[in-house]
Amino acid sequence: MVFKDTRKTPMEPEVAIHWIRITLISHNIKSLDKVCADLIRGTKRKNLKVKGPVWMSTKTLRITTKKTPCDEGSETWDHFEIRIHKQLTDLHSPSEIVKQITSISTDPRVRG
């Protein structure tokens, strides 16, 4: 507790509050939504400000390869595609509380 010199009334110590941006990346949309919902639910329990989730553009990685290892036979091709989904969430809170919120168990398919 901190006392003012003039009134001698107790005041709460000031805690630095920051805007913290959390970026979640995954190939699976359902697991990404679940982790983001858990994060927002934990933030709402602590009565903190949340902005998001904001969907970012999906990156699509495409690979085209020949089916045969050598150039013999007909020219047939395989097409492979993977999509990378991304979400942003902004939290307005002290850093200690964010550490508690983000310590939840997340799906191993979601990176952040």
Coordinates of N, CA, C and O in Angstrom, one line a residue:
M1 N 0.8 -1.2 0.0 CA 0.0 0.0 0.0 C 0.9 1.2 0.0 O 1.9 1.3 0.6
V2 N 0.4 2.3 -0.6 CA 1.1 3.5 -0.7 C 0.3 4.6 -0.1 O -0.9 4.7 -0.3
F3 N 0.9 5.4 0.8 CA 0.1 6.5 1.4 C 0.5 7.8 0.8 O 1.7 8.1 0.5
K4 N -0.5 8.7 0.6 CA -0.3 10.0 0.2 C 0.2 10.8 1.4 O -0.3 10.6 2.5
D5 N 1.0 11.8 1.2 CA 1.4 12.7 2.3 C 0.3 13.6 2.8 O 0.4 14.0 4.0
T6 N -0.6 14.0 2.0 CA -1.6 15.0 2.4 C -2.7 14.4 3.2 O -3.1 15.0 4.2
R7 N -3.3 13.3 2.8 CA -4.5 12.8 3.5 C -4.2 11.5 4.3 O -5.1 11.1 5.0
K8 N -3.2 10.8 4.1 CA -2.8 9.6 4.8 C -3.9 8.5 4.6 O -4.2 7.8 5.4
T9 N -4.4 8.4 3.3 CA -5.4 7.4 3.0 C -4.7 6.3 2.2 O -3.8 6.7 1.3
P10 N -5.0 5.1 2.4 CA -4.3 4.0 1.6 C -4.8 4.1 0.1 O -5.9 4.3 -0.1
M11 N -3.8 3.8 -0.8 CA -4.2 3.7 -2.2 C -3.6 2.4 -2.7 O -2.7 1.9 -2.2
E12 N -4.3 1.9 -3.7 CA -3.8 0.7 -4.4 C -2.5 1.0 -5.2 O -2.5 2.0 -5.9
P13 N -1.6 0.1 -5.2 CA -0.4 0.3 -6.1 C -0.8 0.2 -7.6 O -1.7 -0.6 -7.9
E14 N -0.2 1.0 -8.4 CA -0.5 1.0 -9.8 C 0.1 -0.2 -10.5 O 1.3 -0.4 -10.3
V15 N -0.6 -0.8 -11.3 CA -0.1 -2.0 -12.1 C -0.2 -1.6 -13.6 O -1.2 -1.0 -14.0
A16 N 0.9 -1.8 -14.3 CA 1.0 -1.4 -15.7 C 0.0 -2.3 -16.5 O 0.1 -3.5 -16.4
I17 N -0.9 -1.7 -17.3 CA -1.8 -2.4 -18.1 C -1.4 -2.2 -19.5 O -1.1 -1.1 -20.0
H18 N -1.3 -3.3 -20.3 CA -0.8 -3.3 -21.6 C -1.8 -3.9 -22.6 O -2.7 -4.7 -22.2
W19 N -1.7 -3.5 -23.9 CA -2.4 -4.2 -24.9 C -1.5 -5.3 -25.4 O -0.4 -5.1 -25.8
I20 N -2.0 -6.5 -25.3 CA -1.2 -7.7 -25.7 C -1.9 -8.3 -26.9 O -3.1 -8.7 -26.8
R21 N -1.2 -8.6 -28.0 CA -1.7 -9.2 -29.1 C -1.3 -10.6 -29.2 O -0.1 -10.9 -29.2
I22 N -2.3 -11.5 -29.3 CA -2.0 -13.0 -29.4 C -2.4 -13.5 -30.7 O -3.5 -13.2 -31.2
T23 N -1.4 -14.1 -31.4 CA -1.7 -14.6 -32.8 C -1.7 -16.1 -32.7 O -0.7 -16.7 -32.2
L24 N -2.8 -16.7 -33.2 CA -2.9 -18.2 -33.2 C -2.9 -18.6 -34.6 O -3.6 -18.1 -35.5
I25 N -2.1 -19.7 -34.9 CA -2.0 -20.2 -36.2 C -2.2 -21.7 -36.2 O -1.7 -22.4 -35.3
S26 N -3.0 -22.2 -37.2 CA -3.3 -23.6 -37.2 C -3.7 -24.1 -38.7 O -4.1 -23.2 -39.4
H27 N -3.6 -25.4 -38.9 CA -4.1 -25.9 -40.2 C -5.6 -26.4 -40.0 O -6.3 -26.5 -41.0
N28 N -6.0 -26.5 -38.8 CA -7.3 -27.0 -38.5 C -8.2 -25.9 -37.9 O -7.8 -25.4 -36.8
I29 N -9.3 -25.6 -38.5 CA -10.1 -24.5 -38.1 C -10.8 -24.8 -36.7 O -10.9 -23.9 -35.9
K30 N -11.3 -26.0 -36.6 CA -12.0 -26.3 -35.3 C -11.1 -26.2 -34.1 O -11.6 -25.7 -33.1
S31 N -9.9 -26.7 -34.2 CA -9.0 -26.6 -33.0 C -8.6 -25.2 -32.8 O -8.5 -24.7 -31.6
L32 N -8.5 -24.4 -33.8 CA -8.2 -22.9 -33.7 C -9.3 -22.2 -33.0 O -9.1 -21.4 -32.1
D33 N -10.6 -22.5 -33.4 CA -11.7 -21.9 -32.7 C -11.8 -22.3 -31.3 O -12.2 -21.4 -30.4
K34 N -11.5 -23.5 -31.0 CA -11.7 -24.0 -29.6 C -10.7 -23.3 -28.7 O -11.0 -22.8 -27.6
V35 N -9.4 -23.2 -29.1 CA -8.4 -22.5 -28.3 C -8.7 -21.1 -28.1 O -8.6 -20.5 -27.0
C36 N -9.2 -20.4 -29.2 CA -9.5 -19.0 -29.1 C -10.7 -18.8 -28.2 O -10.7 -17.8 -27.4
A37 N -11.7 -19.7 -28.2 CA -12.9 -19.6 -27.3 C -12.4 -19.7 -25.9 O -12.9 -19.0 -25.0
D38 N -11.5 -20.7 -25.6 CA -11.0 -20.9 -24.2 C -10.3 -19.6 -23.7 O -10.4 -19.2 -22.6
L39 N -9.5 -19.0 -24.6 CA -8.8 -17.8 -24.3 C -9.7 -16.7 -23.9 O -9.5 -16.0 -22.9
I40 N -10.7 -16.5 -24.7 CA -11.7 -15.4 -24.5 C -12.5 -15.7 -23.3 O -12.8 -14.8 -22.5
R41 N -12.9 -16.9 -23.0 CA -13.7 -17.3 -21.8 C -12.9 -17.0 -20.6 O -13.4 -16.4 -19.6
G42 N -11.6 -17.3 -20.6 CA -10.7 -17.0 -19.4 C -10.6 -15.5 -19.2 O -10.5 -15.1 -18.0
T43 N -10.5 -14.8 -20.3 CA -10.4 -13.3 -20.1 C -11.7 -12.7 -19.6 O -11.6 -11.8 -18.8
K44 N -12.8 -13.2 -20.1 CA -14.1 -12.6 -19.6 C -14.3 -13.0 -18.1 O -14.9 -12.2 -17.4
R45 N -13.8 -14.1 -17.7 CA -13.9 -14.4 -16.2 C -13.2 -13.4 -15.3 O -13.6 -13.2 -14.2
K46 N -12.1 -12.9 -15.8 CA -11.3 -11.9 -15.1 C -11.8 -10.5 -15.3 O -11.2 -9.5 -14.8
N47 N -12.9 -10.3 -16.1 CA -13.5 -9.0 -16.4 C -12.5 -8.0 -17.1 O -12.3 -6.9 -16.6
L48 N -11.8 -8.5 -18.1 CA -10.9 -7.7 -18.8 C -11.4 -7.4 -20.2 O -12.3 -8.1 -20.7
K49 N -10.8 -6.4 -20.9 CA -11.2 -6.1 -22.2 C -10.6 -7.0 -23.3 O -9.4 -7.3 -23.2
V50 N -11.4 -7.4 -24.2 CA -11.0 -8.3 -25.3 C -11.4 -7.7 -26.6 O -12.6 -7.3 -26.7
K51 N -10.6 -7.7 -27.6 CA -11.0 -7.4 -29.0 C -10.6 -8.5 -29.9 O -9.5 -8.9 -29.9
G52 N -11.6 -9.1 -30.5 CA -11.3 -10.2 -31.4 C -12.2 -11.4 -31.1 O -13.1 -11.3 -30.3
P53 N -12.0 -12.5 -31.7 CA -10.9 -12.8 -32.6 C -11.1 -12.2 -34.0 O -12.2 -12.1 -34.5
V54 N -10.0 -11.8 -34.6 CA -10.1 -11.3 -36.0 C -9.4 -12.3 -36.9 O -8.3 -12.7 -36.6
W55 N -10.1 -12.7 -37.9 CA -9.6 -13.7 -38.9 C -8.7 -12.9 -39.8 O -9.0 -11.9 -40.4
M56 N -7.5 -13.5 -40.0 CA -6.6 -12.9 -41.0 C -6.7 -13.8 -42.3 O -7.4 -14.8 -42.3
S57 N -6.2 -13.4 -43.4 CA -6.3 -14.1 -44.6 C -5.7 -15.5 -44.5 O -4.6 -15.6 -43.9
T58 N -6.3 -16.4 -45.2 CA -5.8 -17.8 -45.2 C -4.7 -18.0 -46.2 O -4.9 -17.6 -47.4
K59 N -3.6 -18.5 -45.8 CA -2.5 -18.8 -46.8 C -2.7 -20.2 -47.3 O -2.9 -21.1 -46.6
T60 N -2.6 -20.3 -48.6 CA -2.7 -21.6 -49.3 C -1.4 -22.0 -49.9 O -0.9 -21.3 -50.8
L61 N -0.8 -23.1 -49.5 CA 0.5 -23.6 -50.1 C 0.2 -24.7 -51.0 O -0.5 -25.7 -50.6
R62 N 0.6 -24.6 -52.2 CA 0.3 -25.7 -53.2 C 1.6 -26.3 -53.7 O 2.6 -25.5 -54.0
I63 N 1.6 -27.6 -53.9 CA 2.8 -28.3 -54.4 C 2.3 -29.2 -55.5 O 1.3 -30.0 -55.3
T64 N 2.9 -29.1 -56.7 CA 2.5 -29.9 -57.8 C 3.8 -30.8 -58.2 O 4.8 -30.3 -58.4
T65 N 3.6 -32.1 -58.2 CA 4.7 -33.1 -58.5 C 4.2 -34.1 -59.5 O 3.0 -34.3 -59.7
K66 N 5.2 -34.7 -60.2 CA 4.8 -35.7 -61.1 C 4.6 -37.0 -60.4 O 5.2 -37.3 -59.4
K67 N 3.7 -37.9 -60.9 CA 3.4 -39.1 -60.2 C 4.5 -40.1 -60.4 O 4.9 -40.9 -59.5
T68 N 5.2 -40.1 -61.5 CA 6.2 -41.1 -61.8 C 7.6 -40.5 -61.4 O 7.8 -39.3 -61.6
P69 N 8.5 -41.3 -60.9 CA 9.8 -40.8 -60.5 C 10.7 -40.4 -61.7 O 11.6 -39.6 -61.5
C70 N 10.5 -41.1 -62.8 CA 11.3 -40.8 -64.0 C 10.3 -40.2 -65.0 O 9.1 -40.1 -64.8
D71 N 10.8 -39.9 -66.2 CA 10.0 -39.2 -67.2 C 9.3 -40.3 -68.1 O 8.8 -39.9 -69.2
E72 N 9.2 -41.5 -67.7 CA 8.6 -42.5 -68.6 C 7.1 -42.5 -68.3 O 6.6 -42.2 -67.3
G73 N 6.3 -42.9 -69.3 CA 4.9 -43.0 -69.2 C 4.2 -41.7 -69.5 O 4.8 -40.7 -70.0
S74 N 2.9 -41.7 -69.2 CA 2.1 -40.5 -69.5 C 2.4 -39.4 -68.4 O 2.9 -39.7 -67.3
E75 N 2.2 -38.2 -68.8 CA 2.5 -37.1 -67.9 C 1.3 -36.9 -67.0 O 0.3 -36.2 -67.3
T76 N 1.3 -37.5 -65.8 CA 0.3 -37.3 -64.8 C 0.9 -36.6 -63.6 O 2.0 -36.8 -63.2
W77 N 0.1 -35.7 -63.0 CA 0.6 -34.9 -61.9 C -0.3 -35.0 -60.7 O -1.5 -35.3 -60.8
D78 N 0.3 -34.9 -59.5 CA -0.4 -34.8 -58.2 C -0.4 -33.4 -57.7 O 0.6 -32.7 -57.9
H79 N -1.5 -33.0 -57.2 CA -1.6 -31.6 -56.6 C -1.9 -31.7 -55.1 O -2.9 -32.4 -54.7
F80 N -1.0 -31.2 -54.3 CA -1.2 -31.1 -52.9 C -1.4 -29.7 -52.4 O -0.8 -28.8 -53.0
E81 N -2.3 -29.6 -51.4 CA -2.6 -28.2 -50.9 C -2.7 -28.2 -49.4 O -3.3 -29.2 -48.8
I82 N -2.2 -27.2 -48.7 CA -2.4 -27.1 -47.3 C -2.8 -25.6 -47.0 O -2.2 -24.7 -47.6
R83 N -3.7 -25.5 -46.1 CA -4.2 -24.1 -45.8 C -3.8 -23.8 -44.4 O -3.9 -24.6 -43.4
I84 N -3.3 -22.5 -44.2 CA -2.9 -22.1 -42.9 C -3.8 -20.9 -42.5 O -3.9 -19.9 -43.1
H85 N -4.5 -21.1 -41.4 CA -5.5 -20.2 -40.8 C -4.8 -19.4 -39.7 O -4.1 -20.0 -38.9
K86 N -5.2 -18.1 -39.5 CA -4.6 -17.3 -38.5 C -5.7 -16.4 -37.9 O -6.6 -15.9 -38.6
Q87 N -5.6 -16.3 -36.6 CA -6.5 -15.4 -35.8 C -5.7 -14.5 -34.9 O -4.7 -14.9 -34.3
L88 N -6.2 -13.2 -34.8 CA -5.6 -12.3 -33.8 C -6.6 -12.0 -32.7 O -7.8 -11.8 -32.9
T89 N -6.1 -11.9 -31.5 CA -6.9 -11.5 -30.3 C -6.1 -10.5 -29.5 O -4.9 -10.7 -29.2
D90 N -6.7 -9.3 -29.2 CA -6.1 -8.3 -28.4 C -6.6 -8.3 -27.0 O -7.9 -8.3 -26.8
L91 N -5.8 -8.3 -26.0 CA -6.2 -8.3 -24.6 C -5.6 -7.0 -23.9 O -4.5 -6.6 -24.2
H92 N -6.5 -6.4 -23.1 CA -6.1 -5.2 -22.4 C -6.0 -5.6 -20.9 O -7.0 -5.5 -20.2
S93 N -4.8 -5.9 -20.4 CA -4.7 -6.4 -19.1 C -3.2 -6.4 -18.6 O -2.3 -6.2 -19.4
P94 N -3.0 -6.5 -17.3 CA -1.6 -6.6 -16.8 C -1.0 -7.9 -17.3 O -1.6 -8.9 -17.6
S95 N 0.3 -7.9 -17.4 CA 1.0 -9.1 -18.0 C 1.0 -10.3 -17.1 O 1.0 -11.4 -17.6
E96 N 0.8 -10.2 -15.8 CA 0.8 -11.3 -14.9 C -0.5 -12.1 -15.2 O -0.6 -13.3 -15.1
I97 N -1.6 -11.4 -15.4 CA -2.9 -12.0 -15.6 C -2.9 -12.7 -17.0 O -3.5 -13.8 -17.1
V98 N -2.3 -12.1 -17.9 CA -2.2 -12.7 -19.3 C -1.4 -14.0 -19.2 O -1.8 -15.0 -19.8
K99 N -0.4 -14.1 -18.4 CA 0.4 -15.4 -18.2 C -0.5 -16.4 -17.6 O -0.4 -17.6 -18.0
Q100 N -1.4 -16.1 -16.7 CA -2.3 -17.0 -16.1 C -3.3 -17.5 -17.1 O -3.7 -18.7 -17.2
I101 N -3.8 -16.6 -18.0 CA -4.8 -16.9 -19.0 C -4.3 -17.8 -20.0 O -4.9 -18.8 -20.5
T102 N -3.1 -17.5 -20.5 CA -2.5 -18.2 -21.6 C -1.8 -19.5 -21.2 O -1.3 -20.3 -22.0
S103 N -1.8 -19.8 -19.9 CA -1.2 -21.1 -19.4 C -2.2 -22.3 -19.6 O -1.9 -23.4 -19.1
I104 N -3.4 -22.0 -20.2 CA -4.3 -23.1 -20.4 C -3.7 -24.1 -21.4 O -2.8 -23.8 -22.2
S105 N -4.2 -25.4 -21.3 CA -3.7 -26.4 -22.2 C -4.3 -26.2 -23.6 O -5.5 -26.1 -23.7
T106 N -3.4 -26.1 -24.6 CA -3.9 -25.9 -25.9 C -3.7 -27.1 -26.8 O -3.0 -28.0 -26.4
D107 N -4.4 -27.1 -27.9 CA -4.3 -28.2 -28.8 C -2.9 -28.2 -29.4 O -2.4 -27.1 -29.8
P108 N -2.2 -29.3 -29.6 CA -0.8 -29.3 -30.2 C -0.8 -28.8 -31.6 O 0.2 -28.5 -32.1
R109 N -2.0 -28.8 -32.3 CA -2.0 -28.4 -33.7 C -2.1 -26.9 -33.8 O -2.0 -26.4 -34.9
V110 N -2.2 -26.2 -32.7 CA -2.4 -24.7 -32.7 C -1.1 -24.1 -32.2 O -0.6 -24.5 -31.1
R111 N -0.5 -23.2 -33.0 CA 0.7 -22.5 -32.5 C 0.3 -21.1 -32.2 O -0.6 -20.5 -32.8
G112 N 1.1 -20.4 -31.4 CA 0.8 -19.1 -31.0 C 1.9 -18.2 -30.7 O 3.0 -18.5 -30.4

